[in-house]
mmCIF file of C-alpha atoms in Angstrom:
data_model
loop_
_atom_site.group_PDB
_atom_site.id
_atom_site.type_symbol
_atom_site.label_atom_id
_atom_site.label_comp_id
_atom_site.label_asym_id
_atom_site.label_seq_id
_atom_site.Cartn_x
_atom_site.Cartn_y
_atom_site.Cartn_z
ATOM 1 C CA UNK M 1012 -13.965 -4.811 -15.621
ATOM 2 C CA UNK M 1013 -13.342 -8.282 -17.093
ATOM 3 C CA UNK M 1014 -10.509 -8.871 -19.462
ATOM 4 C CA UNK M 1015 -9.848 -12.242 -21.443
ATOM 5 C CA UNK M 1016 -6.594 -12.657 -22.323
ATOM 6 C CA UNK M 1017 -5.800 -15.553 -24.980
ATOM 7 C CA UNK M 1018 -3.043 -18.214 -24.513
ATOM 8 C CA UNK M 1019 -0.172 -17.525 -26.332
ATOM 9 C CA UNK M 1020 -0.567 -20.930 -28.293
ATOM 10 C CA UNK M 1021 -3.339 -21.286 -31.347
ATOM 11 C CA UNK M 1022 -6.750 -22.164 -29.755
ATOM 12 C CA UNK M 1023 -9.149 -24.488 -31.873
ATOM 13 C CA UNK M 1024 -12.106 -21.789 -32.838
ATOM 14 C CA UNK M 1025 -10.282 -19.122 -31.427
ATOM 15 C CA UNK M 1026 -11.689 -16.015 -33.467
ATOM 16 C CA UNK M 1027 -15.585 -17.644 -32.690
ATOM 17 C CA UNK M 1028 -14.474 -18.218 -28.797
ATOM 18 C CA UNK M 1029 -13.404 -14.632 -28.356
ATOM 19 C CA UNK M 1030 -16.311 -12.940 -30.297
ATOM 20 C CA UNK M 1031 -18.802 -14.862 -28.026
ATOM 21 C CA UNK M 1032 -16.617 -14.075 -25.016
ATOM 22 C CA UNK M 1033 -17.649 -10.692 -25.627
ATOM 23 C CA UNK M 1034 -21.291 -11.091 -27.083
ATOM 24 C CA UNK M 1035 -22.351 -13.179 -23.963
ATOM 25 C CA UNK M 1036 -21.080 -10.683 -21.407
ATOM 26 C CA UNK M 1037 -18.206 -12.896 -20.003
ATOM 27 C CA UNK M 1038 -15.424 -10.034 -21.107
ATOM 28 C CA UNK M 1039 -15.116 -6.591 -21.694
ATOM 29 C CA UNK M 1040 -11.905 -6.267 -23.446
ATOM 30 C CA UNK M 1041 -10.127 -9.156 -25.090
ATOM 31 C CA UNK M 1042 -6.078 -9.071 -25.037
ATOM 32 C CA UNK M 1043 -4.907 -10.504 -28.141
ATOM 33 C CA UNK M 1044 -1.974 -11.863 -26.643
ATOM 34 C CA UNK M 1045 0.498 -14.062 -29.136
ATOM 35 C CA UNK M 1046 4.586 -13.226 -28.178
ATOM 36 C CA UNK M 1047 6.087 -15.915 -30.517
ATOM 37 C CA UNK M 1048 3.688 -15.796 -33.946
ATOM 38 C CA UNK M 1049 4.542 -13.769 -36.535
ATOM 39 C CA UNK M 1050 3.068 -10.459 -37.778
ATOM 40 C CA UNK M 1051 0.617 -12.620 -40.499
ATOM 41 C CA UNK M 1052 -0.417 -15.086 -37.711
ATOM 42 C CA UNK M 1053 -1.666 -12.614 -35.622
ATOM 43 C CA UNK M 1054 -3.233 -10.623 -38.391
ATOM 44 C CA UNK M 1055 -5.060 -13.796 -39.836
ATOM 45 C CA UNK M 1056 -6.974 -13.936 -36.362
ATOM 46 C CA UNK M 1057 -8.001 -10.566 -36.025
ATOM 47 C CA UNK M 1058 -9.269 -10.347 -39.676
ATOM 48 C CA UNK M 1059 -11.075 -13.649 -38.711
ATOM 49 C CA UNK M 1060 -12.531 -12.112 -35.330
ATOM 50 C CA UNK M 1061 -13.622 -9.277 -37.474
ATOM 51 C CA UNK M 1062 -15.312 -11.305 -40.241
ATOM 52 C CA UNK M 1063 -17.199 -13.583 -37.683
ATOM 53 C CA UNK M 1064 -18.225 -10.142 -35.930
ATOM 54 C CA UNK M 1065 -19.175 -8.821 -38.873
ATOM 55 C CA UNK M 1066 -21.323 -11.621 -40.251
ATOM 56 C CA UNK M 1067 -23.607 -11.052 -36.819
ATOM 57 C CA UNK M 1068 -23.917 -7.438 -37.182
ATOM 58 C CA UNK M 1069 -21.723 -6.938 -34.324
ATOM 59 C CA UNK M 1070 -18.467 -4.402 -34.073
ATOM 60 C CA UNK M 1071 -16.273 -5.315 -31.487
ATOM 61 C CA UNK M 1072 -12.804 -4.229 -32.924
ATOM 62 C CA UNK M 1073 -13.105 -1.507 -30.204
ATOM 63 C CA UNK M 1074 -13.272 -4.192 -27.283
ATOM 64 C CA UNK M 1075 -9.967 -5.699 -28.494
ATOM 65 C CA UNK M 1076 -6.170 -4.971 -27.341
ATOM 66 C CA UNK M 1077 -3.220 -5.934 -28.670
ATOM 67 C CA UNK M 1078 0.004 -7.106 -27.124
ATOM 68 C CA UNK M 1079 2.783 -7.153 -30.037
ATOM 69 C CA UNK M 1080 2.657 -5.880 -33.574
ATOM 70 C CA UNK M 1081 0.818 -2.916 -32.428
ATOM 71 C CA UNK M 1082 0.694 -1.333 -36.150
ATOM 72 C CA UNK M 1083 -2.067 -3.675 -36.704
ATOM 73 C CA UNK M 1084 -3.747 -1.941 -33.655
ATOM 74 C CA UNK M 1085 -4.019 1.046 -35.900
ATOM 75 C CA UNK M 1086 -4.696 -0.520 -39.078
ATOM 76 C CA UNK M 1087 -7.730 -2.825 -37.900
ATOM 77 C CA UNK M 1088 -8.882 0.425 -35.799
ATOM 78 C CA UNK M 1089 -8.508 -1.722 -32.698
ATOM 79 C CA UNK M 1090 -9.373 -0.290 -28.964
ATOM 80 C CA UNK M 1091 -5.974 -0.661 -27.071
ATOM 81 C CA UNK M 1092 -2.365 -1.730 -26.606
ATOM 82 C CA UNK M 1093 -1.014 -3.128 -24.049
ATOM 83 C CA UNK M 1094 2.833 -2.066 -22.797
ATOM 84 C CA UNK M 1095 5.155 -4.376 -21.927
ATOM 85 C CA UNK M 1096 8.830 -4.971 -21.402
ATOM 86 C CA UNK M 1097 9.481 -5.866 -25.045
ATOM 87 C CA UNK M 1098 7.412 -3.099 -26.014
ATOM 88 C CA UNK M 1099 7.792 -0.586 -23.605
ATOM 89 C CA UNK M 1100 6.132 2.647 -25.109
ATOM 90 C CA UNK M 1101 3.275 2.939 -27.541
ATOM 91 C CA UNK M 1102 3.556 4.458 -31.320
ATOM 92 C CA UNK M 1103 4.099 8.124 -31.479
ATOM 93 C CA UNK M 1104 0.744 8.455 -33.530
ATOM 94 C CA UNK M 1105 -1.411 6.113 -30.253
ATOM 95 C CA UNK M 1106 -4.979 7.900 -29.108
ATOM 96 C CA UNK M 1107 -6.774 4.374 -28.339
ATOM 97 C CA UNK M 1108 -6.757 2.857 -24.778
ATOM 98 C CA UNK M 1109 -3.297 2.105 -23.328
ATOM 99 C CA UNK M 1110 -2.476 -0.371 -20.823
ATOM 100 C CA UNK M 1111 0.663 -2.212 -19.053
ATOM 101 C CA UNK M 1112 2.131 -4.683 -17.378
ATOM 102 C CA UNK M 1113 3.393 -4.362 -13.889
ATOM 103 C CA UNK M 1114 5.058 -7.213 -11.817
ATOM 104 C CA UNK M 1115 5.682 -4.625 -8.541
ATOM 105 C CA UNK M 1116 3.893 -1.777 -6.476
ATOM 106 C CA UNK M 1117 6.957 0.333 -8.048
ATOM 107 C CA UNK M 1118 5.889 -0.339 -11.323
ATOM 108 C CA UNK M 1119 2.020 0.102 -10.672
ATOM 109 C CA UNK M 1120 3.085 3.570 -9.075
ATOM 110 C CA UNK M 1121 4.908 4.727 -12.075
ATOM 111 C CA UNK M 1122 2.823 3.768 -14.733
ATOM 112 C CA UNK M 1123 -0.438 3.564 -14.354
ATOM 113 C CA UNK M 1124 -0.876 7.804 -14.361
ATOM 114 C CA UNK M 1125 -0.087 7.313 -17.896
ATOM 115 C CA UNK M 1126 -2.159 4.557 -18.950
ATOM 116 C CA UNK M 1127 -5.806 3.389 -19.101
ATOM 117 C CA UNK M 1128 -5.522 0.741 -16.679
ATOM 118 C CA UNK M 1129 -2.261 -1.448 -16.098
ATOM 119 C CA UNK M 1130 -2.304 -5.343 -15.000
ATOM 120 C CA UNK M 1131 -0.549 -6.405 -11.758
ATOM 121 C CA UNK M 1132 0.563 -10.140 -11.137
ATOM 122 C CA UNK M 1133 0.507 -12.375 -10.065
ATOM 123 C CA UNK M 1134 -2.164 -12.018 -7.725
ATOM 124 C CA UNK M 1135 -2.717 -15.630 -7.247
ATOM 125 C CA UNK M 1136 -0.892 -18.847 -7.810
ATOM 126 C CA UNK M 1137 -1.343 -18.823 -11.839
ATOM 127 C CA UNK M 1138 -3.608 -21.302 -13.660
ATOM 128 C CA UNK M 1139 -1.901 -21.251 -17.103
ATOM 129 C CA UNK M 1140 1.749 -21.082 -15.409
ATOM 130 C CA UNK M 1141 2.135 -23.842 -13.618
ATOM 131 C CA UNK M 1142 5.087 -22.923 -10.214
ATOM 132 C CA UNK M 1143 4.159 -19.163 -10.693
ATOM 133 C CA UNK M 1144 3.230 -18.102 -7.286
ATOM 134 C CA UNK M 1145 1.560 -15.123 -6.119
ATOM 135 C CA UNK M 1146 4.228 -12.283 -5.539
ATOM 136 C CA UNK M 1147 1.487 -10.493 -2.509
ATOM 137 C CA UNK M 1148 0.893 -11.402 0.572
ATOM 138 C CA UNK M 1149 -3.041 -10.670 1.824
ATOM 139 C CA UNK M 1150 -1.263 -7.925 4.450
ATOM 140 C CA UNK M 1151 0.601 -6.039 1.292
ATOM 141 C CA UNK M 1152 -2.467 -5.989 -1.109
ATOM 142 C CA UNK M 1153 -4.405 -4.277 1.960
ATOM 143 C CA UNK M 1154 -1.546 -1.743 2.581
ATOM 144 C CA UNK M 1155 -1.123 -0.754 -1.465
ATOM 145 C CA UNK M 1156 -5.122 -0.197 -1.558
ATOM 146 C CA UNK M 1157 -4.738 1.843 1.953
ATOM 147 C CA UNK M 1158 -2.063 3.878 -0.241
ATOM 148 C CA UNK M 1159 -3.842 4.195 -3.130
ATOM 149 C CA UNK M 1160 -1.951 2.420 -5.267
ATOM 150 C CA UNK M 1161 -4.270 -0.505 -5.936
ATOM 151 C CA UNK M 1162 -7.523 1.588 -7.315
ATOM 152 C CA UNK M 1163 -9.820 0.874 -10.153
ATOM 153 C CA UNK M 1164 -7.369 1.578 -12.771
ATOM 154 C CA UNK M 1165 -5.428 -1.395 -11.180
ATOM 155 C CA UNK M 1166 -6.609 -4.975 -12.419
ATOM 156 C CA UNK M 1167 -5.479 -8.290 -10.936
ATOM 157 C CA UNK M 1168 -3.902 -10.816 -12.996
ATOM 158 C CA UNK M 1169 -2.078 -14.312 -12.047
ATOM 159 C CA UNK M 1170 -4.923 -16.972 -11.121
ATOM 160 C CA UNK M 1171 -7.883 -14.979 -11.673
ATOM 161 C CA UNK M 1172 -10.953 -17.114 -12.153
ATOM 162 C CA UNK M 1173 -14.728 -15.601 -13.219
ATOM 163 C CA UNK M 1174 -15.155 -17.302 -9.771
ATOM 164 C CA UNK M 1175 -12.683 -14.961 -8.009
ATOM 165 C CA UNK M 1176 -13.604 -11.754 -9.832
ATOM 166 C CA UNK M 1177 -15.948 -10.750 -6.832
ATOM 167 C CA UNK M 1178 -12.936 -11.484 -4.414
ATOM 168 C CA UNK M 1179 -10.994 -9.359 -6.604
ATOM 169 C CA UNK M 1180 -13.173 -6.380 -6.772
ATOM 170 C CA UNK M 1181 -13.869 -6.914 -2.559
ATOM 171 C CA UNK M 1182 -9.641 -6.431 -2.444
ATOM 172 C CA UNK M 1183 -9.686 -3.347 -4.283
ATOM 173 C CA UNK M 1184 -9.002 -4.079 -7.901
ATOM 174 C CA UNK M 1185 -10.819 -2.186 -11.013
ATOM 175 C CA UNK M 1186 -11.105 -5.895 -12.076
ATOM 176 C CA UNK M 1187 -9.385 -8.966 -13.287
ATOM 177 C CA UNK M 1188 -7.501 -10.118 -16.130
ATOM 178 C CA UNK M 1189 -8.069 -14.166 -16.998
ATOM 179 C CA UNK M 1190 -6.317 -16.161 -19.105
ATOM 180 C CA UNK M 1191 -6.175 -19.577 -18.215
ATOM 181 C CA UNK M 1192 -9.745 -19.894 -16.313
ATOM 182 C CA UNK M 1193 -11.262 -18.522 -19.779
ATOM 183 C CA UNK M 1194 -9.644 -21.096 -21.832
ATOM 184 C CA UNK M 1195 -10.371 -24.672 -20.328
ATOM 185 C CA UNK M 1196 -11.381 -27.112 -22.618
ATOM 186 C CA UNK M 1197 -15.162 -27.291 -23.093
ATOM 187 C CA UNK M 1198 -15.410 -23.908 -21.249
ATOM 188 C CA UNK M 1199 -15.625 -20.623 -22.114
#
């Protein structure tokens, strides 16, 4: 699986980028991922994803997931939400797809029986955080898949390029989770 996550600052054609992320096969899911905007911020770009969608016949709402503000999940009859540590469990009323962030083996352990899939970073040294190492050594990755703890409903975050996605999936991963690789300028 391949999922885009957007920068947490405004993109220039943002809504149009992500609808032909998914259209042209480059992601599966997008994360909608915007920690400092406000509720009407992040509602003005997924009413503008889902106008530009709509205008070319195409229905993605269910390919998106949503970081913060997850009533608009419901409202906008978006796919997922994603779990984090400022939201750390989903509305009481939640049947989409559910997912989480985990920064340790511990935390991949514990939650990911109870959600879709969960992230775990950083994998590599991170593109869009610049001094944010990789927290795994080669010989650790290889004993959590030997355990069972990295599977398919494990995906790799923290430096993950579409170039490194086969590398990912080789090293046990469901997949990867890109943000800054997905959001050069003049690429995506």
């Amino acid at each position: 699986m391949t999922i885009v996550i957007t920068p947490p600052h405004d993109v220039p054609d943002e809504a149009s980028r992500i609808c032909r992320l998914l259209t042209e096969g480059k992601a599966d899911i997008v994360h909608i991922r915007k920690p400092d905007w406000q509720v009407d911020q992040v509602e003005s770009l997924i009413a503008d994803i889902l106008a530009i969608c709509q205008h070319q016949g195409i229905a993605l709402q269910d390919r998106l997931t949503l970081h913060d503000w997850h009533n608009l999940a419901a409202r906008y009859s978006l796919g997922g939400i994603h779990l984090n540590a400022r939201h750390p469990l989903p509305p009481p009323d939640w049947h989409g797809r559910l997912s989480r962030s985990c920064h340790t083996m511990e935390e991949t352990i514990r939650w990911k029986q109870s959600c879709d899939y969960v992230s775990l970073s950083p994998i590599f040294d991170s593109i869009s955080k610049p001094g944010y190492k990789s927290s795994f050594t080669k010989g650790e990755i290889e004993e959590a898949l030997g355990r069972g703890i990295i599977d398919r409903k494990v995906m790799a975050l923290g430096g993950v390029t579409f170039e490194r996605l086969p590398l990912v999936r080789e090293m046990g991963f469901g997949g990867g989770m890109i943000l800054g690789d997905a959001w050069k300028m003049g690429g995506d």
